[in-house]
mmCIF file of N, CA and C and ligand atoms in Angstrom:
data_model
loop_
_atom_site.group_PDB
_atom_site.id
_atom_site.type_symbol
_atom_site.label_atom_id
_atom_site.label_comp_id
_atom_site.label_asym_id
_atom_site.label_seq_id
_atom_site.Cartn_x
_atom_site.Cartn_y
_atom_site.Cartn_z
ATOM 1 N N UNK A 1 -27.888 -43.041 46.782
ATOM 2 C CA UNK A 1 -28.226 -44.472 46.688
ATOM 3 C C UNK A 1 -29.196 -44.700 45.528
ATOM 4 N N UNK A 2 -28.787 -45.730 44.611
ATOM 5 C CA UNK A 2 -29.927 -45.956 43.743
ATOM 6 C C UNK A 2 -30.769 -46.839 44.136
ATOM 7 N N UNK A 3 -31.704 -46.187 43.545
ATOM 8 C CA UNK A 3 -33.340 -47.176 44.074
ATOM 9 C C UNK A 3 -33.970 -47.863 42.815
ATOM 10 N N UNK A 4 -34.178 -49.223 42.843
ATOM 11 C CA UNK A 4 -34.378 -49.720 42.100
ATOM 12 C C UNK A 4 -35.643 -50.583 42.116
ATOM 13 N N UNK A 5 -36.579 -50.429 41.235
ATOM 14 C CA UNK A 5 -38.069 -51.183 41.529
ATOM 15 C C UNK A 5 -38.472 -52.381 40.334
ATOM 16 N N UNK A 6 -39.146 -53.108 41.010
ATOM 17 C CA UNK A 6 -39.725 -53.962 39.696
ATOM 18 C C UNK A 6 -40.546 -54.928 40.024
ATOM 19 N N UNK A 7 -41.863 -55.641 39.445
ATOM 20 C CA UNK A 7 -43.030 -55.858 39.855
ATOM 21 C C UNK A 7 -43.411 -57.660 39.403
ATOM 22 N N UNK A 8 -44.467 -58.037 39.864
ATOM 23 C CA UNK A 8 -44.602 -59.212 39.422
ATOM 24 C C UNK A 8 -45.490 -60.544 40.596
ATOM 25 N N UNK A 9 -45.778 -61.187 39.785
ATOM 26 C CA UNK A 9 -46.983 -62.163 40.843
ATOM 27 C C UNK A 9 -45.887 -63.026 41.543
ATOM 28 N N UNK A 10 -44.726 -63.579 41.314
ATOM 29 C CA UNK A 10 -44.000 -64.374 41.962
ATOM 30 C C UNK A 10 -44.860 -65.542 42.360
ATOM 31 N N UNK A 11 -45.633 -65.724 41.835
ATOM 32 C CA UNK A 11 -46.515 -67.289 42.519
ATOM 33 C C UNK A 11 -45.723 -68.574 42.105
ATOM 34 N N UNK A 12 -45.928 -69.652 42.900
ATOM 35 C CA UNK A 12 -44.972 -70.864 43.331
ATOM 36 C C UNK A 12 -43.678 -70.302 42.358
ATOM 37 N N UNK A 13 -42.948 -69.953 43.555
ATOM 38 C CA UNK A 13 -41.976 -69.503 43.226
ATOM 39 C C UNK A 13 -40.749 -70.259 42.437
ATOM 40 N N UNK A 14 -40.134 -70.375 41.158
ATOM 41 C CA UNK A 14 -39.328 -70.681 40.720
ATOM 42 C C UNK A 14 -38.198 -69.911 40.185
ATOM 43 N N UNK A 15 -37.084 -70.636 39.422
ATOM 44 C CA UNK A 15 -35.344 -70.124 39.228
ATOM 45 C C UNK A 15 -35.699 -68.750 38.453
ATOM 46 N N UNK A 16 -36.749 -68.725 37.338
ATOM 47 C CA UNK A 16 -36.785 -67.319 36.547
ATOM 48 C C UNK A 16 -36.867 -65.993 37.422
ATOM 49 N N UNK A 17 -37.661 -66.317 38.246
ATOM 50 C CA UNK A 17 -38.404 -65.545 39.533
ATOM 51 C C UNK A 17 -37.124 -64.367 40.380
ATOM 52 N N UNK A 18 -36.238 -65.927 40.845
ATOM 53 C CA UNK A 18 -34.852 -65.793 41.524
ATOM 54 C C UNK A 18 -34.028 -65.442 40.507
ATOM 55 N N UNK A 19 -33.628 -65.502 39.154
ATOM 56 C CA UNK A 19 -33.081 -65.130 38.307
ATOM 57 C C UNK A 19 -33.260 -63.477 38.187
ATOM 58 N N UNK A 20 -34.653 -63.402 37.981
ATOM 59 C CA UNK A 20 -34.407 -61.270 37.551
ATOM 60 C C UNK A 20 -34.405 -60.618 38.597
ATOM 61 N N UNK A 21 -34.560 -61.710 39.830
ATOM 62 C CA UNK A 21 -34.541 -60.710 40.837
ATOM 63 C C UNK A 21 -32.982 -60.402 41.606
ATOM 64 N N UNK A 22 -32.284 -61.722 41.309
ATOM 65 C CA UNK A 22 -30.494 -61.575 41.531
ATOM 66 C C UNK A 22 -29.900 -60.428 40.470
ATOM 67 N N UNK A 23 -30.343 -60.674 39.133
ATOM 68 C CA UNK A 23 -29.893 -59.320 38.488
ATOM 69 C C UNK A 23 -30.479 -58.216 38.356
ATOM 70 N N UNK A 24 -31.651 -57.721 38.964
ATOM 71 C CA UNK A 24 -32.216 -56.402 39.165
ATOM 72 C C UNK A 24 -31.463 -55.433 40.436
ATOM 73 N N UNK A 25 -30.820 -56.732 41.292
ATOM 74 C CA UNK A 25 -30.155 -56.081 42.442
ATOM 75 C C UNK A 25 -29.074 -55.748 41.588
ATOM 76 N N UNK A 26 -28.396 -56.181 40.914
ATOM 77 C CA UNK A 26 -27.151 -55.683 40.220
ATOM 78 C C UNK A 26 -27.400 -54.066 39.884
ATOM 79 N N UNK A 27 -28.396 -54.062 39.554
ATOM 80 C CA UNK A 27 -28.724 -52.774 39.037
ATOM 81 C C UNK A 27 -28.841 -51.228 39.610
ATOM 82 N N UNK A 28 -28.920 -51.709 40.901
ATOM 83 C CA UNK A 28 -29.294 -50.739 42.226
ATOM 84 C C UNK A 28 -28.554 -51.344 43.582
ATOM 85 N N UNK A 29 -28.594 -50.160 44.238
ATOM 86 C CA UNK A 29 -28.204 -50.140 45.531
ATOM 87 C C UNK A 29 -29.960 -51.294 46.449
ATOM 88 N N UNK A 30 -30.572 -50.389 46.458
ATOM 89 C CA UNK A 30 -31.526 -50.807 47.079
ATOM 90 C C UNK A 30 -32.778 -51.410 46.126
ATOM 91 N N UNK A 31 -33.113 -52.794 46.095
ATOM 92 C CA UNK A 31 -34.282 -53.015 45.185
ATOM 93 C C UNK A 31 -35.786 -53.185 46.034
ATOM 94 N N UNK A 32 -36.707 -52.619 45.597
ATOM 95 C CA UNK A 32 -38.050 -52.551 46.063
ATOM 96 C C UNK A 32 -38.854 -53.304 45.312
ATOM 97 N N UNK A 33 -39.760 -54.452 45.354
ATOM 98 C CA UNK A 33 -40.099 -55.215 45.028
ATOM 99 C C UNK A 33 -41.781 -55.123 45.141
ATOM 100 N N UNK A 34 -42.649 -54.952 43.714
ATOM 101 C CA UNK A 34 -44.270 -54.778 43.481
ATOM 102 C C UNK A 34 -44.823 -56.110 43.547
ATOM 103 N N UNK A 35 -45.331 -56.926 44.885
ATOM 104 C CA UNK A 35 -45.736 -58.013 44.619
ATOM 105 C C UNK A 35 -47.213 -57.722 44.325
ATOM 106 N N UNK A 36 -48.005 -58.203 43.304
ATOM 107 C CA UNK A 36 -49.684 -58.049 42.814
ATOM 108 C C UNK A 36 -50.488 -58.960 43.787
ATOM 109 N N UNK A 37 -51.132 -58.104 44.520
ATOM 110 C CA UNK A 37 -52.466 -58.589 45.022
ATOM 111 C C UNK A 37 -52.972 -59.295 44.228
ATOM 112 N N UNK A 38 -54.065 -60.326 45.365
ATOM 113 C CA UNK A 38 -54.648 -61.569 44.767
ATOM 114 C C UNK A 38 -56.006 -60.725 43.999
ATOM 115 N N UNK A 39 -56.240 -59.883 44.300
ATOM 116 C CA UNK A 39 -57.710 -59.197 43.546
ATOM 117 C C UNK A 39 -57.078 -58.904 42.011
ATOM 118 N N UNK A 40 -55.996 -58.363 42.193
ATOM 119 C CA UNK A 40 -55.231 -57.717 41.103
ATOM 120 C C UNK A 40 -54.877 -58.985 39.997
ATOM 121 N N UNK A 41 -54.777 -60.101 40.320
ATOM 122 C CA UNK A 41 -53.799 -61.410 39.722
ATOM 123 C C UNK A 41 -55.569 -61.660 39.257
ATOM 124 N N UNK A 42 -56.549 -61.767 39.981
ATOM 125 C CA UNK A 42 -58.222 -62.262 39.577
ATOM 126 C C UNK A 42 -58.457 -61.482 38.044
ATOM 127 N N UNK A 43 -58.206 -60.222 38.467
ATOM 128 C CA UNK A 43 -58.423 -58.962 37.417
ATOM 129 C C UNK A 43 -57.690 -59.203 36.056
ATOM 130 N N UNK A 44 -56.713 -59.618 36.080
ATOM 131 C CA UNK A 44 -55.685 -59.725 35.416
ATOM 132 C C UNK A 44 -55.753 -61.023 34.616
ATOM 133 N N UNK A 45 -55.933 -61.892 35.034
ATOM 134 C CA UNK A 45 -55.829 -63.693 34.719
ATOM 135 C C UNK A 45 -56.877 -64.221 34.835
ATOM 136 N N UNK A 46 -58.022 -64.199 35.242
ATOM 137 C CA UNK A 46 -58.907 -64.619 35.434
ATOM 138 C C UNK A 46 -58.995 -65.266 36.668
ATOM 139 N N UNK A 47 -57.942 -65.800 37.410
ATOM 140 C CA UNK A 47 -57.813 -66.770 38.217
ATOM 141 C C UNK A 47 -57.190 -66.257 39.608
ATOM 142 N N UNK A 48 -57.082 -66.766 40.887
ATOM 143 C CA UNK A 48 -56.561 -66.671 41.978
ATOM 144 C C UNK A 48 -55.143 -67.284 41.839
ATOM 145 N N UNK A 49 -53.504 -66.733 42.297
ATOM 146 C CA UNK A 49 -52.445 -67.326 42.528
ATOM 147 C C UNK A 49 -53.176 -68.580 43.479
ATOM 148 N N UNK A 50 -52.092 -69.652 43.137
ATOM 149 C CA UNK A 50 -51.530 -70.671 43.870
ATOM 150 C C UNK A 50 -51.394 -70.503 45.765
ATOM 151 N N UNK A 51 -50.677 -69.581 45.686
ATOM 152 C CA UNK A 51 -50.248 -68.864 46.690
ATOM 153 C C UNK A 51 -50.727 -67.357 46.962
ATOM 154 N N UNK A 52 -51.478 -67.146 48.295
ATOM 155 C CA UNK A 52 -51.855 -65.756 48.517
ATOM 156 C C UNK A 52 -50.603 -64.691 48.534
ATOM 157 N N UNK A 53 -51.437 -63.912 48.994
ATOM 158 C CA UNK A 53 -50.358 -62.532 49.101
ATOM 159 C C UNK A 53 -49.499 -62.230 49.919
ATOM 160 N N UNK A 54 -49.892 -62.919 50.854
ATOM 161 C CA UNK A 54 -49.158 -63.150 52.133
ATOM 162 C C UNK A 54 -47.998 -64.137 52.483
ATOM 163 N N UNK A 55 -47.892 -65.132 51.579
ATOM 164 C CA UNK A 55 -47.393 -66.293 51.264
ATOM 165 C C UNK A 55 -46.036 -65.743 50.347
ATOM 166 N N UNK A 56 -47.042 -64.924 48.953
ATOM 167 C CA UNK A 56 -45.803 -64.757 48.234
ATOM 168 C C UNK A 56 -44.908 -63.278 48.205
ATOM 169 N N UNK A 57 -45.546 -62.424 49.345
ATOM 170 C CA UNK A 57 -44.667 -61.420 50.151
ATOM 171 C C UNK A 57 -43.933 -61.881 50.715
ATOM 172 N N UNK A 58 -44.036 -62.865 51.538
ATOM 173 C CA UNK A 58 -43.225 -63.191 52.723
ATOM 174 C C UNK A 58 -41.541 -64.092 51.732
ATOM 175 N N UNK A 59 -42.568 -64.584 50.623
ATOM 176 C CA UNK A 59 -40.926 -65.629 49.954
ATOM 177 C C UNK A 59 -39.931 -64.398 49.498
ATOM 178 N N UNK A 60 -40.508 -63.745 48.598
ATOM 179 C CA UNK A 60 -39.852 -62.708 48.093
ATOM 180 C C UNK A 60 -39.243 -61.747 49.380
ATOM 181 N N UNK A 61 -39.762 -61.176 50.114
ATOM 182 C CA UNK A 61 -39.065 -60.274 51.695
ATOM 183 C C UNK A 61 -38.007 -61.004 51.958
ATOM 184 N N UNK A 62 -37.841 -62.316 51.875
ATOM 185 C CA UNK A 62 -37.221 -63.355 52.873
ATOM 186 C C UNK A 62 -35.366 -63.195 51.684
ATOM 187 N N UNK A 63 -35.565 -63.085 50.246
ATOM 188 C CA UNK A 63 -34.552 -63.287 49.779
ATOM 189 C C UNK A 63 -33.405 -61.910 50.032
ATOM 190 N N UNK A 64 -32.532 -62.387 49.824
ATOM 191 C CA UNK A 64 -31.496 -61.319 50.399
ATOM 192 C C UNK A 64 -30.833 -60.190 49.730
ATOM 193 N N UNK A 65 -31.242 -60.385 48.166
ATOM 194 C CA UNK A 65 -31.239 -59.342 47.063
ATOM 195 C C UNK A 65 -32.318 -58.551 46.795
ATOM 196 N N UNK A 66 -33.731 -58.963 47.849
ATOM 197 C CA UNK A 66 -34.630 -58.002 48.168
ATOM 198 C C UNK A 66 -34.846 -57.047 49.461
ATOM 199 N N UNK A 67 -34.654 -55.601 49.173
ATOM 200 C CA UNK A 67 -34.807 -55.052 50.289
ATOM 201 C C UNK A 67 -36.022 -54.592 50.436
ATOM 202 N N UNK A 68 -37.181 -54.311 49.858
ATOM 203 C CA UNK A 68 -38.714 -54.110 50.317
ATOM 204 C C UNK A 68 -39.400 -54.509 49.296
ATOM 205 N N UNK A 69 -40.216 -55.301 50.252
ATOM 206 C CA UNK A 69 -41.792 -55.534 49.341
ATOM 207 C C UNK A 69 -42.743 -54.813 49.809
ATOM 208 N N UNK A 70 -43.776 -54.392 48.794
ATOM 209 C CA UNK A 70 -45.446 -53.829 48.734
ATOM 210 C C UNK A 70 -46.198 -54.243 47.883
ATOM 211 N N UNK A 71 -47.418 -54.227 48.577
ATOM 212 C CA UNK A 71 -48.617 -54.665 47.486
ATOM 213 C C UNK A 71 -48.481 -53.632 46.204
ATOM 214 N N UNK A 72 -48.707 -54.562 44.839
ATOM 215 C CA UNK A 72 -49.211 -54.110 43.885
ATOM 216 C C UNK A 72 -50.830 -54.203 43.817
ATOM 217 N N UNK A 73 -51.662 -53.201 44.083
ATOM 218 C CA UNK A 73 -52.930 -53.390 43.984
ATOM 219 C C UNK A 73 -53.430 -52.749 42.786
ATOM 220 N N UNK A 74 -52.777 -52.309 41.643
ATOM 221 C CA UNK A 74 -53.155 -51.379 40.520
ATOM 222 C C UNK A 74 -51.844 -51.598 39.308
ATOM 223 N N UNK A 75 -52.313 -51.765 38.383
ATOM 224 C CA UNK A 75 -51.499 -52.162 37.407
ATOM 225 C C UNK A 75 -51.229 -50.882 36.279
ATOM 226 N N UNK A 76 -52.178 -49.869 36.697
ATOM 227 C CA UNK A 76 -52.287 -48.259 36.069
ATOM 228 C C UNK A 76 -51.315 -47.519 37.164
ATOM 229 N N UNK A 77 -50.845 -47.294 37.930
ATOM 230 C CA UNK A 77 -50.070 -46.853 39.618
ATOM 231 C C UNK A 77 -48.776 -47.213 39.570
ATOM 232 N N UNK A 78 -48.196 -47.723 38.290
ATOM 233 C CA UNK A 78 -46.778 -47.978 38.423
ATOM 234 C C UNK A 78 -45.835 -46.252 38.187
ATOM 235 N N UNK A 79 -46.172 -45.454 37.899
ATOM 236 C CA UNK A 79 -45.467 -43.913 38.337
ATOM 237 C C UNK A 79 -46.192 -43.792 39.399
ATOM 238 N N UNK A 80 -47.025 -44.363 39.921
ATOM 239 C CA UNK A 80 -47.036 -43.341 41.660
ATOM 240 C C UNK A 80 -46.034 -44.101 42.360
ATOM 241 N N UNK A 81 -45.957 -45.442 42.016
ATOM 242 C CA UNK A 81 -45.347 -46.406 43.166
ATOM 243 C C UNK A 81 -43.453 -45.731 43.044
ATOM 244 N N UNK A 82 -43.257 -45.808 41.533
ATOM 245 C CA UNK A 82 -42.263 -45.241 41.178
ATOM 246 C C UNK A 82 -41.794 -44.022 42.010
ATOM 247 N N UNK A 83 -42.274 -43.142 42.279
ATOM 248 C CA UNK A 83 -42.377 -41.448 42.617
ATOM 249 C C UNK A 83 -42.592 -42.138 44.434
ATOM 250 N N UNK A 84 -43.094 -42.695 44.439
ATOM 251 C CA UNK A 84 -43.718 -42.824 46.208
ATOM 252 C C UNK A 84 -42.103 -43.467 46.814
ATOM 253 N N UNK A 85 -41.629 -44.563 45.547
ATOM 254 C CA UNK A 85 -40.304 -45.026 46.488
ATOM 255 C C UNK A 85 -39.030 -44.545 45.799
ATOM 256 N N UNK A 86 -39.518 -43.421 45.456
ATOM 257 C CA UNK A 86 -37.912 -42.415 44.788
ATOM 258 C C UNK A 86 -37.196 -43.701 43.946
ATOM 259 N N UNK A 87 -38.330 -44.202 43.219
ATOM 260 C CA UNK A 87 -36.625 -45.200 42.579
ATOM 261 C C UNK A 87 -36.154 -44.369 41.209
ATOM 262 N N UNK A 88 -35.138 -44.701 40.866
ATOM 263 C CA UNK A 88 -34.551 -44.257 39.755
ATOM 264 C C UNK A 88 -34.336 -45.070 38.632
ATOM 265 N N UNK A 89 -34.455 -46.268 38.662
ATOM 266 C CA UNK A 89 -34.768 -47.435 37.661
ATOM 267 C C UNK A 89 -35.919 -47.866 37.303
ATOM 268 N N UNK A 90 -36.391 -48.775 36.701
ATOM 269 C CA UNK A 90 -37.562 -49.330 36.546
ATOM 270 C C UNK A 90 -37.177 -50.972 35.574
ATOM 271 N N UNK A 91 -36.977 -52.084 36.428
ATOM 272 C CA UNK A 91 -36.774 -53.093 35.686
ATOM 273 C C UNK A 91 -38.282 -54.393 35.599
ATOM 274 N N UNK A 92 -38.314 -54.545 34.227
ATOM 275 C CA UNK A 92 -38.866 -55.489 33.924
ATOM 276 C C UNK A 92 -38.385 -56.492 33.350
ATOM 277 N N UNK A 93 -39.473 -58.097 33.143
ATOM 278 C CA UNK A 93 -38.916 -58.679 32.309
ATOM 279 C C UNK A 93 -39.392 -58.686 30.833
ATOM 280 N N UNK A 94 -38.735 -59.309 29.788
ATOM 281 C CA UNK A 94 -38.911 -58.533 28.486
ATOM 282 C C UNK A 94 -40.206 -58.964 27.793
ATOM 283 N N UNK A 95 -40.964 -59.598 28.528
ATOM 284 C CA UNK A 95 -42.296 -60.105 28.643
ATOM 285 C C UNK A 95 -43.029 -57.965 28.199
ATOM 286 N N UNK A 96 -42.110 -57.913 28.631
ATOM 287 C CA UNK A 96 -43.277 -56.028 28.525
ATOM 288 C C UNK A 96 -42.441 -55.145 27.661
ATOM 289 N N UNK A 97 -41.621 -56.005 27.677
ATOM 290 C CA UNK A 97 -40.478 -54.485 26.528
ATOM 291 C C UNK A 97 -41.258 -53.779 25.572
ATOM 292 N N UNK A 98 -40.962 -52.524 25.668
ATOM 293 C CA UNK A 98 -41.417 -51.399 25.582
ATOM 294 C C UNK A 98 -42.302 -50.479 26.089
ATOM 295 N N UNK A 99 -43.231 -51.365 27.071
ATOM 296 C CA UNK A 99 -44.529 -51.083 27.263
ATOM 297 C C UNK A 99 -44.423 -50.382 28.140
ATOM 298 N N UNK A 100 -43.660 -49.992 28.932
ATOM 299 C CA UNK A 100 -43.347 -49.108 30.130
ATOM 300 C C UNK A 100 -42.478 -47.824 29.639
ATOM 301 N N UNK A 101 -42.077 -48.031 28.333
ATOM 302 C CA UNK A 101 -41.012 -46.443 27.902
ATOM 303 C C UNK A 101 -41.783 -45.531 28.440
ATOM 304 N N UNK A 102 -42.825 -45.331 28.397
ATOM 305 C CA UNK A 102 -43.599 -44.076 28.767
ATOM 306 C C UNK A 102 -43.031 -43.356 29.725
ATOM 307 N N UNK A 103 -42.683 -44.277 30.721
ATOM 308 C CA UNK A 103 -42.064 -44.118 32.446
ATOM 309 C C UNK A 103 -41.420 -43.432 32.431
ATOM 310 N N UNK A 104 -40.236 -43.119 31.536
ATOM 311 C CA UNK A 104 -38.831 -42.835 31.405
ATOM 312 C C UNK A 104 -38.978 -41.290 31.747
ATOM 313 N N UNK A 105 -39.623 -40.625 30.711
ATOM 314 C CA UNK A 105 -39.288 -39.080 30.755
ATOM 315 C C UNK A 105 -40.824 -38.784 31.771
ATOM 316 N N UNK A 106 -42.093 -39.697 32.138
ATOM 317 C CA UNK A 106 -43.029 -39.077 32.859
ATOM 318 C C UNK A 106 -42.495 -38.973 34.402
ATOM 319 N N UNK A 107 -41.331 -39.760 35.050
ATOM 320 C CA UNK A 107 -40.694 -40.378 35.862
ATOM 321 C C UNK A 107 -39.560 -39.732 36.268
ATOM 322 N N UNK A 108 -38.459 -39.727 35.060
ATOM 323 C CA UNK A 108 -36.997 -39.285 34.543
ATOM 324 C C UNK A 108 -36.678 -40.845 35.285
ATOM 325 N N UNK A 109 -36.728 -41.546 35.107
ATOM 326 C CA UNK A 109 -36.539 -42.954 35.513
ATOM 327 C C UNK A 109 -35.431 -43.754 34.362
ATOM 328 N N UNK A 110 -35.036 -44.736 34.449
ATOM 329 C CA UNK A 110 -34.363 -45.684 33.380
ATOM 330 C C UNK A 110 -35.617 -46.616 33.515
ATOM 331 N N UNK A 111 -35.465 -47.485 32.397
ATOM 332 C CA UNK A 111 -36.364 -48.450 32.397
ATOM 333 C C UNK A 111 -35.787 -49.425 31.066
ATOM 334 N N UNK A 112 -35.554 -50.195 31.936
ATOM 335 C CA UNK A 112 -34.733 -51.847 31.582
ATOM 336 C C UNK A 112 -35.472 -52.970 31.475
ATOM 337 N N UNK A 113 -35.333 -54.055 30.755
ATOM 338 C CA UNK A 113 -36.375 -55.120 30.135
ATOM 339 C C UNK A 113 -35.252 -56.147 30.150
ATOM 340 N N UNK A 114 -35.319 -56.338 30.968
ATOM 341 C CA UNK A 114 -34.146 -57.769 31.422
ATOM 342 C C UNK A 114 -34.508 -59.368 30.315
ATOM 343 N N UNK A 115 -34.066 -60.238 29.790
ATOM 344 C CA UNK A 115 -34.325 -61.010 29.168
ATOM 345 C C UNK A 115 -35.188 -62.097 30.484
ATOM 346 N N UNK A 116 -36.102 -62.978 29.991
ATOM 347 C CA UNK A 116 -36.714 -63.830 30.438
ATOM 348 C C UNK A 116 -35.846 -65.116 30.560
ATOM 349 N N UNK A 117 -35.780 -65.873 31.940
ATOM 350 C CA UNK A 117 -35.159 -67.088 31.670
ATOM 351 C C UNK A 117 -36.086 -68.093 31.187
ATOM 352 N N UNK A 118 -35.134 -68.570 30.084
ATOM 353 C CA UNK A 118 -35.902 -69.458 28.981
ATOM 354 C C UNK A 118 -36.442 -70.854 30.221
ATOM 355 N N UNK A 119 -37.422 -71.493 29.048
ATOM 356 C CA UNK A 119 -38.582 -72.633 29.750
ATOM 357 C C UNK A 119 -39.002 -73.380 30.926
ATOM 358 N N UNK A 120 -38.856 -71.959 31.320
ATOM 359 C CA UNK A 120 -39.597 -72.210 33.308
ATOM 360 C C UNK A 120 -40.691 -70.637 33.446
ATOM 361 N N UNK A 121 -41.853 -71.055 33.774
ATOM 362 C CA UNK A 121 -42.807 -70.361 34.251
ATOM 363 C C UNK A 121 -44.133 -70.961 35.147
ATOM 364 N N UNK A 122 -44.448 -69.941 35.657
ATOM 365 C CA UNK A 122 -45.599 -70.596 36.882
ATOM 366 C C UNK A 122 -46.780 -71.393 36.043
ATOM 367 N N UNK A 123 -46.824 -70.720 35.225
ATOM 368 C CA UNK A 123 -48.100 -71.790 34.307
ATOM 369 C C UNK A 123 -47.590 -72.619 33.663
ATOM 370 N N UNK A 124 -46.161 -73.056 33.796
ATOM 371 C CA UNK A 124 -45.712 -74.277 32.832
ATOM 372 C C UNK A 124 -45.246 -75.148 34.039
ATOM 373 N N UNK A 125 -44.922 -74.372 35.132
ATOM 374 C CA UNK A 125 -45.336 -75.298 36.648
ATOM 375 C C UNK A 125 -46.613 -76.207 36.848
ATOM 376 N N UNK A 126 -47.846 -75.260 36.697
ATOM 377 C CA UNK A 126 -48.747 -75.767 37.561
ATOM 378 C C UNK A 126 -49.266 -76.745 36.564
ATOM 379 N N UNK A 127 -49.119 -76.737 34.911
ATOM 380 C CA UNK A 127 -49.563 -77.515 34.043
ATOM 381 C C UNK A 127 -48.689 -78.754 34.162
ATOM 382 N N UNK A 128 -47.578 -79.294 34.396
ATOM 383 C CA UNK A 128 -46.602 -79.910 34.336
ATOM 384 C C UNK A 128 -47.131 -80.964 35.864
ATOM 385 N N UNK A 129 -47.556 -80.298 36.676
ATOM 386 C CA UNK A 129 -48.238 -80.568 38.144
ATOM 387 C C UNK A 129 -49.658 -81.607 37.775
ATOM 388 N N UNK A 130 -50.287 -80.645 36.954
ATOM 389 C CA UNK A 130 -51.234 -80.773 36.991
ATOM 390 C C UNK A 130 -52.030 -82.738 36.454
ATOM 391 N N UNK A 131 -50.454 -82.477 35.305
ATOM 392 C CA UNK A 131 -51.275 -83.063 33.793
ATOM 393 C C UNK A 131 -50.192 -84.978 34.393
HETATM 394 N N1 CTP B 201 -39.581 -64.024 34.806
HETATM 395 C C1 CTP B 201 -38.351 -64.295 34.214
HETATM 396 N N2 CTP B 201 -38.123 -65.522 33.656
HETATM 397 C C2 CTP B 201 -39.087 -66.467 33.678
HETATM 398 C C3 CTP B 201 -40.332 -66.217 34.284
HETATM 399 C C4 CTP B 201 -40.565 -64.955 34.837
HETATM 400 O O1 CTP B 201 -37.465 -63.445 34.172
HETATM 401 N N3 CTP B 201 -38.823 -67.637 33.109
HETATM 402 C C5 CTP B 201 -39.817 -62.694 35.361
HETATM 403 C C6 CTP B 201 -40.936 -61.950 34.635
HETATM 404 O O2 CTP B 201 -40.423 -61.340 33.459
HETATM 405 C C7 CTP B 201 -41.348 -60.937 35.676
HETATM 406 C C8 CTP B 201 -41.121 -61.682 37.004
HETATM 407 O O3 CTP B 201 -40.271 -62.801 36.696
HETATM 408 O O4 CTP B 201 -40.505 -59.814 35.619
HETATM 409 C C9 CTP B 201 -42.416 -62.173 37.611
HETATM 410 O O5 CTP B 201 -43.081 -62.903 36.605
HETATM 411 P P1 CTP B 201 -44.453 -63.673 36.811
HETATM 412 O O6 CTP B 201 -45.414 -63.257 35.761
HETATM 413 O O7 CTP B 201 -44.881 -63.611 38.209
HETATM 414 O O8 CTP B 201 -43.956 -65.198 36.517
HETATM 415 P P2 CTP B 201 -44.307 -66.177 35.340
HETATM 416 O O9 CTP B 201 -43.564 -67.452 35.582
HETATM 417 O O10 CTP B 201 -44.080 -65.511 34.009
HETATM 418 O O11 CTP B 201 -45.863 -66.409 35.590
HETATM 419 P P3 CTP B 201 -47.046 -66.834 34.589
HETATM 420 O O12 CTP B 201 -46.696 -68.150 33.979
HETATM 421 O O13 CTP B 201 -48.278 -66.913 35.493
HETATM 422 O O14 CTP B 201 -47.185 -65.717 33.566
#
């Protein structure tokens, strides 16, 4: 069975979100899904998600091209998480292309950089909300 992983804040969830995550399942038998803790998203962004962790585990668990979610609490821990859930892929979106090759031979993993769906994102949500 291929195991397939790939990570991300998913906060107020929109189509891009549901987009790499319908074609990451293409990719694998089973997809495992890195949702980032709210400490981790603080660390990272300066700011708290929209939506806690609990909120945006539960949207992502709930879709049907996801078969497991776990906290991302470490953004350095993507080969343990890798190695911990035997995956054999590694998909991102191309927001990181390249930045993960490392993975490949530390791993023996694939590692894929899926294109971004064009002009929808959570910060062009909450600004659009906002303004
Ligand atoms: N993603 C995508 N297409 C978009 C937006 C996001 O394919 N239009 C993908 C990202 O490449 C990533 C995953 O969805 O693999 C989760 O991205 P995330 O950073 O949580 O969403 P963004 O909308 O990019 O959030 P932000 O605006 O806060 O950066």
């Amino acid at each position: 069975m291929k195991i397939g992983i790939t990570f991300g804040t998913f906060d107020v969830f929109h189509y891009g979100h549901l987009r790499i995550l319908e074609r990451s399942k293409e990719l694998c038998d089973k997809l495992i899904v890195g949702v980032s803790s709210d400490e981790l998203n603080f660390s990272k962004k300066g700011k708290f998600p929209i939506y806690n962790y609990e909120e945006r585990s539960k949207i992502i668990g709930s879709l049907k091209v996801v078969d497991e979610v776990f906290k991302e609490e470490n953004l350095e821990l993507k080969a343990e998480y890798i190695k911990q859930f035997n995956a054999s892929v590694l998909i991102m979106g191309d927001d990181w292309e390249g930045k993960f090759d490392w993975v490949k031979e530390h791993c023996n993993v694939d590692v894929i950089y899926l294109p971004r769906t064009p002009s929808i994102s959570t910060t062009a949500i909450i600004e659009k909300i906002r303004n």
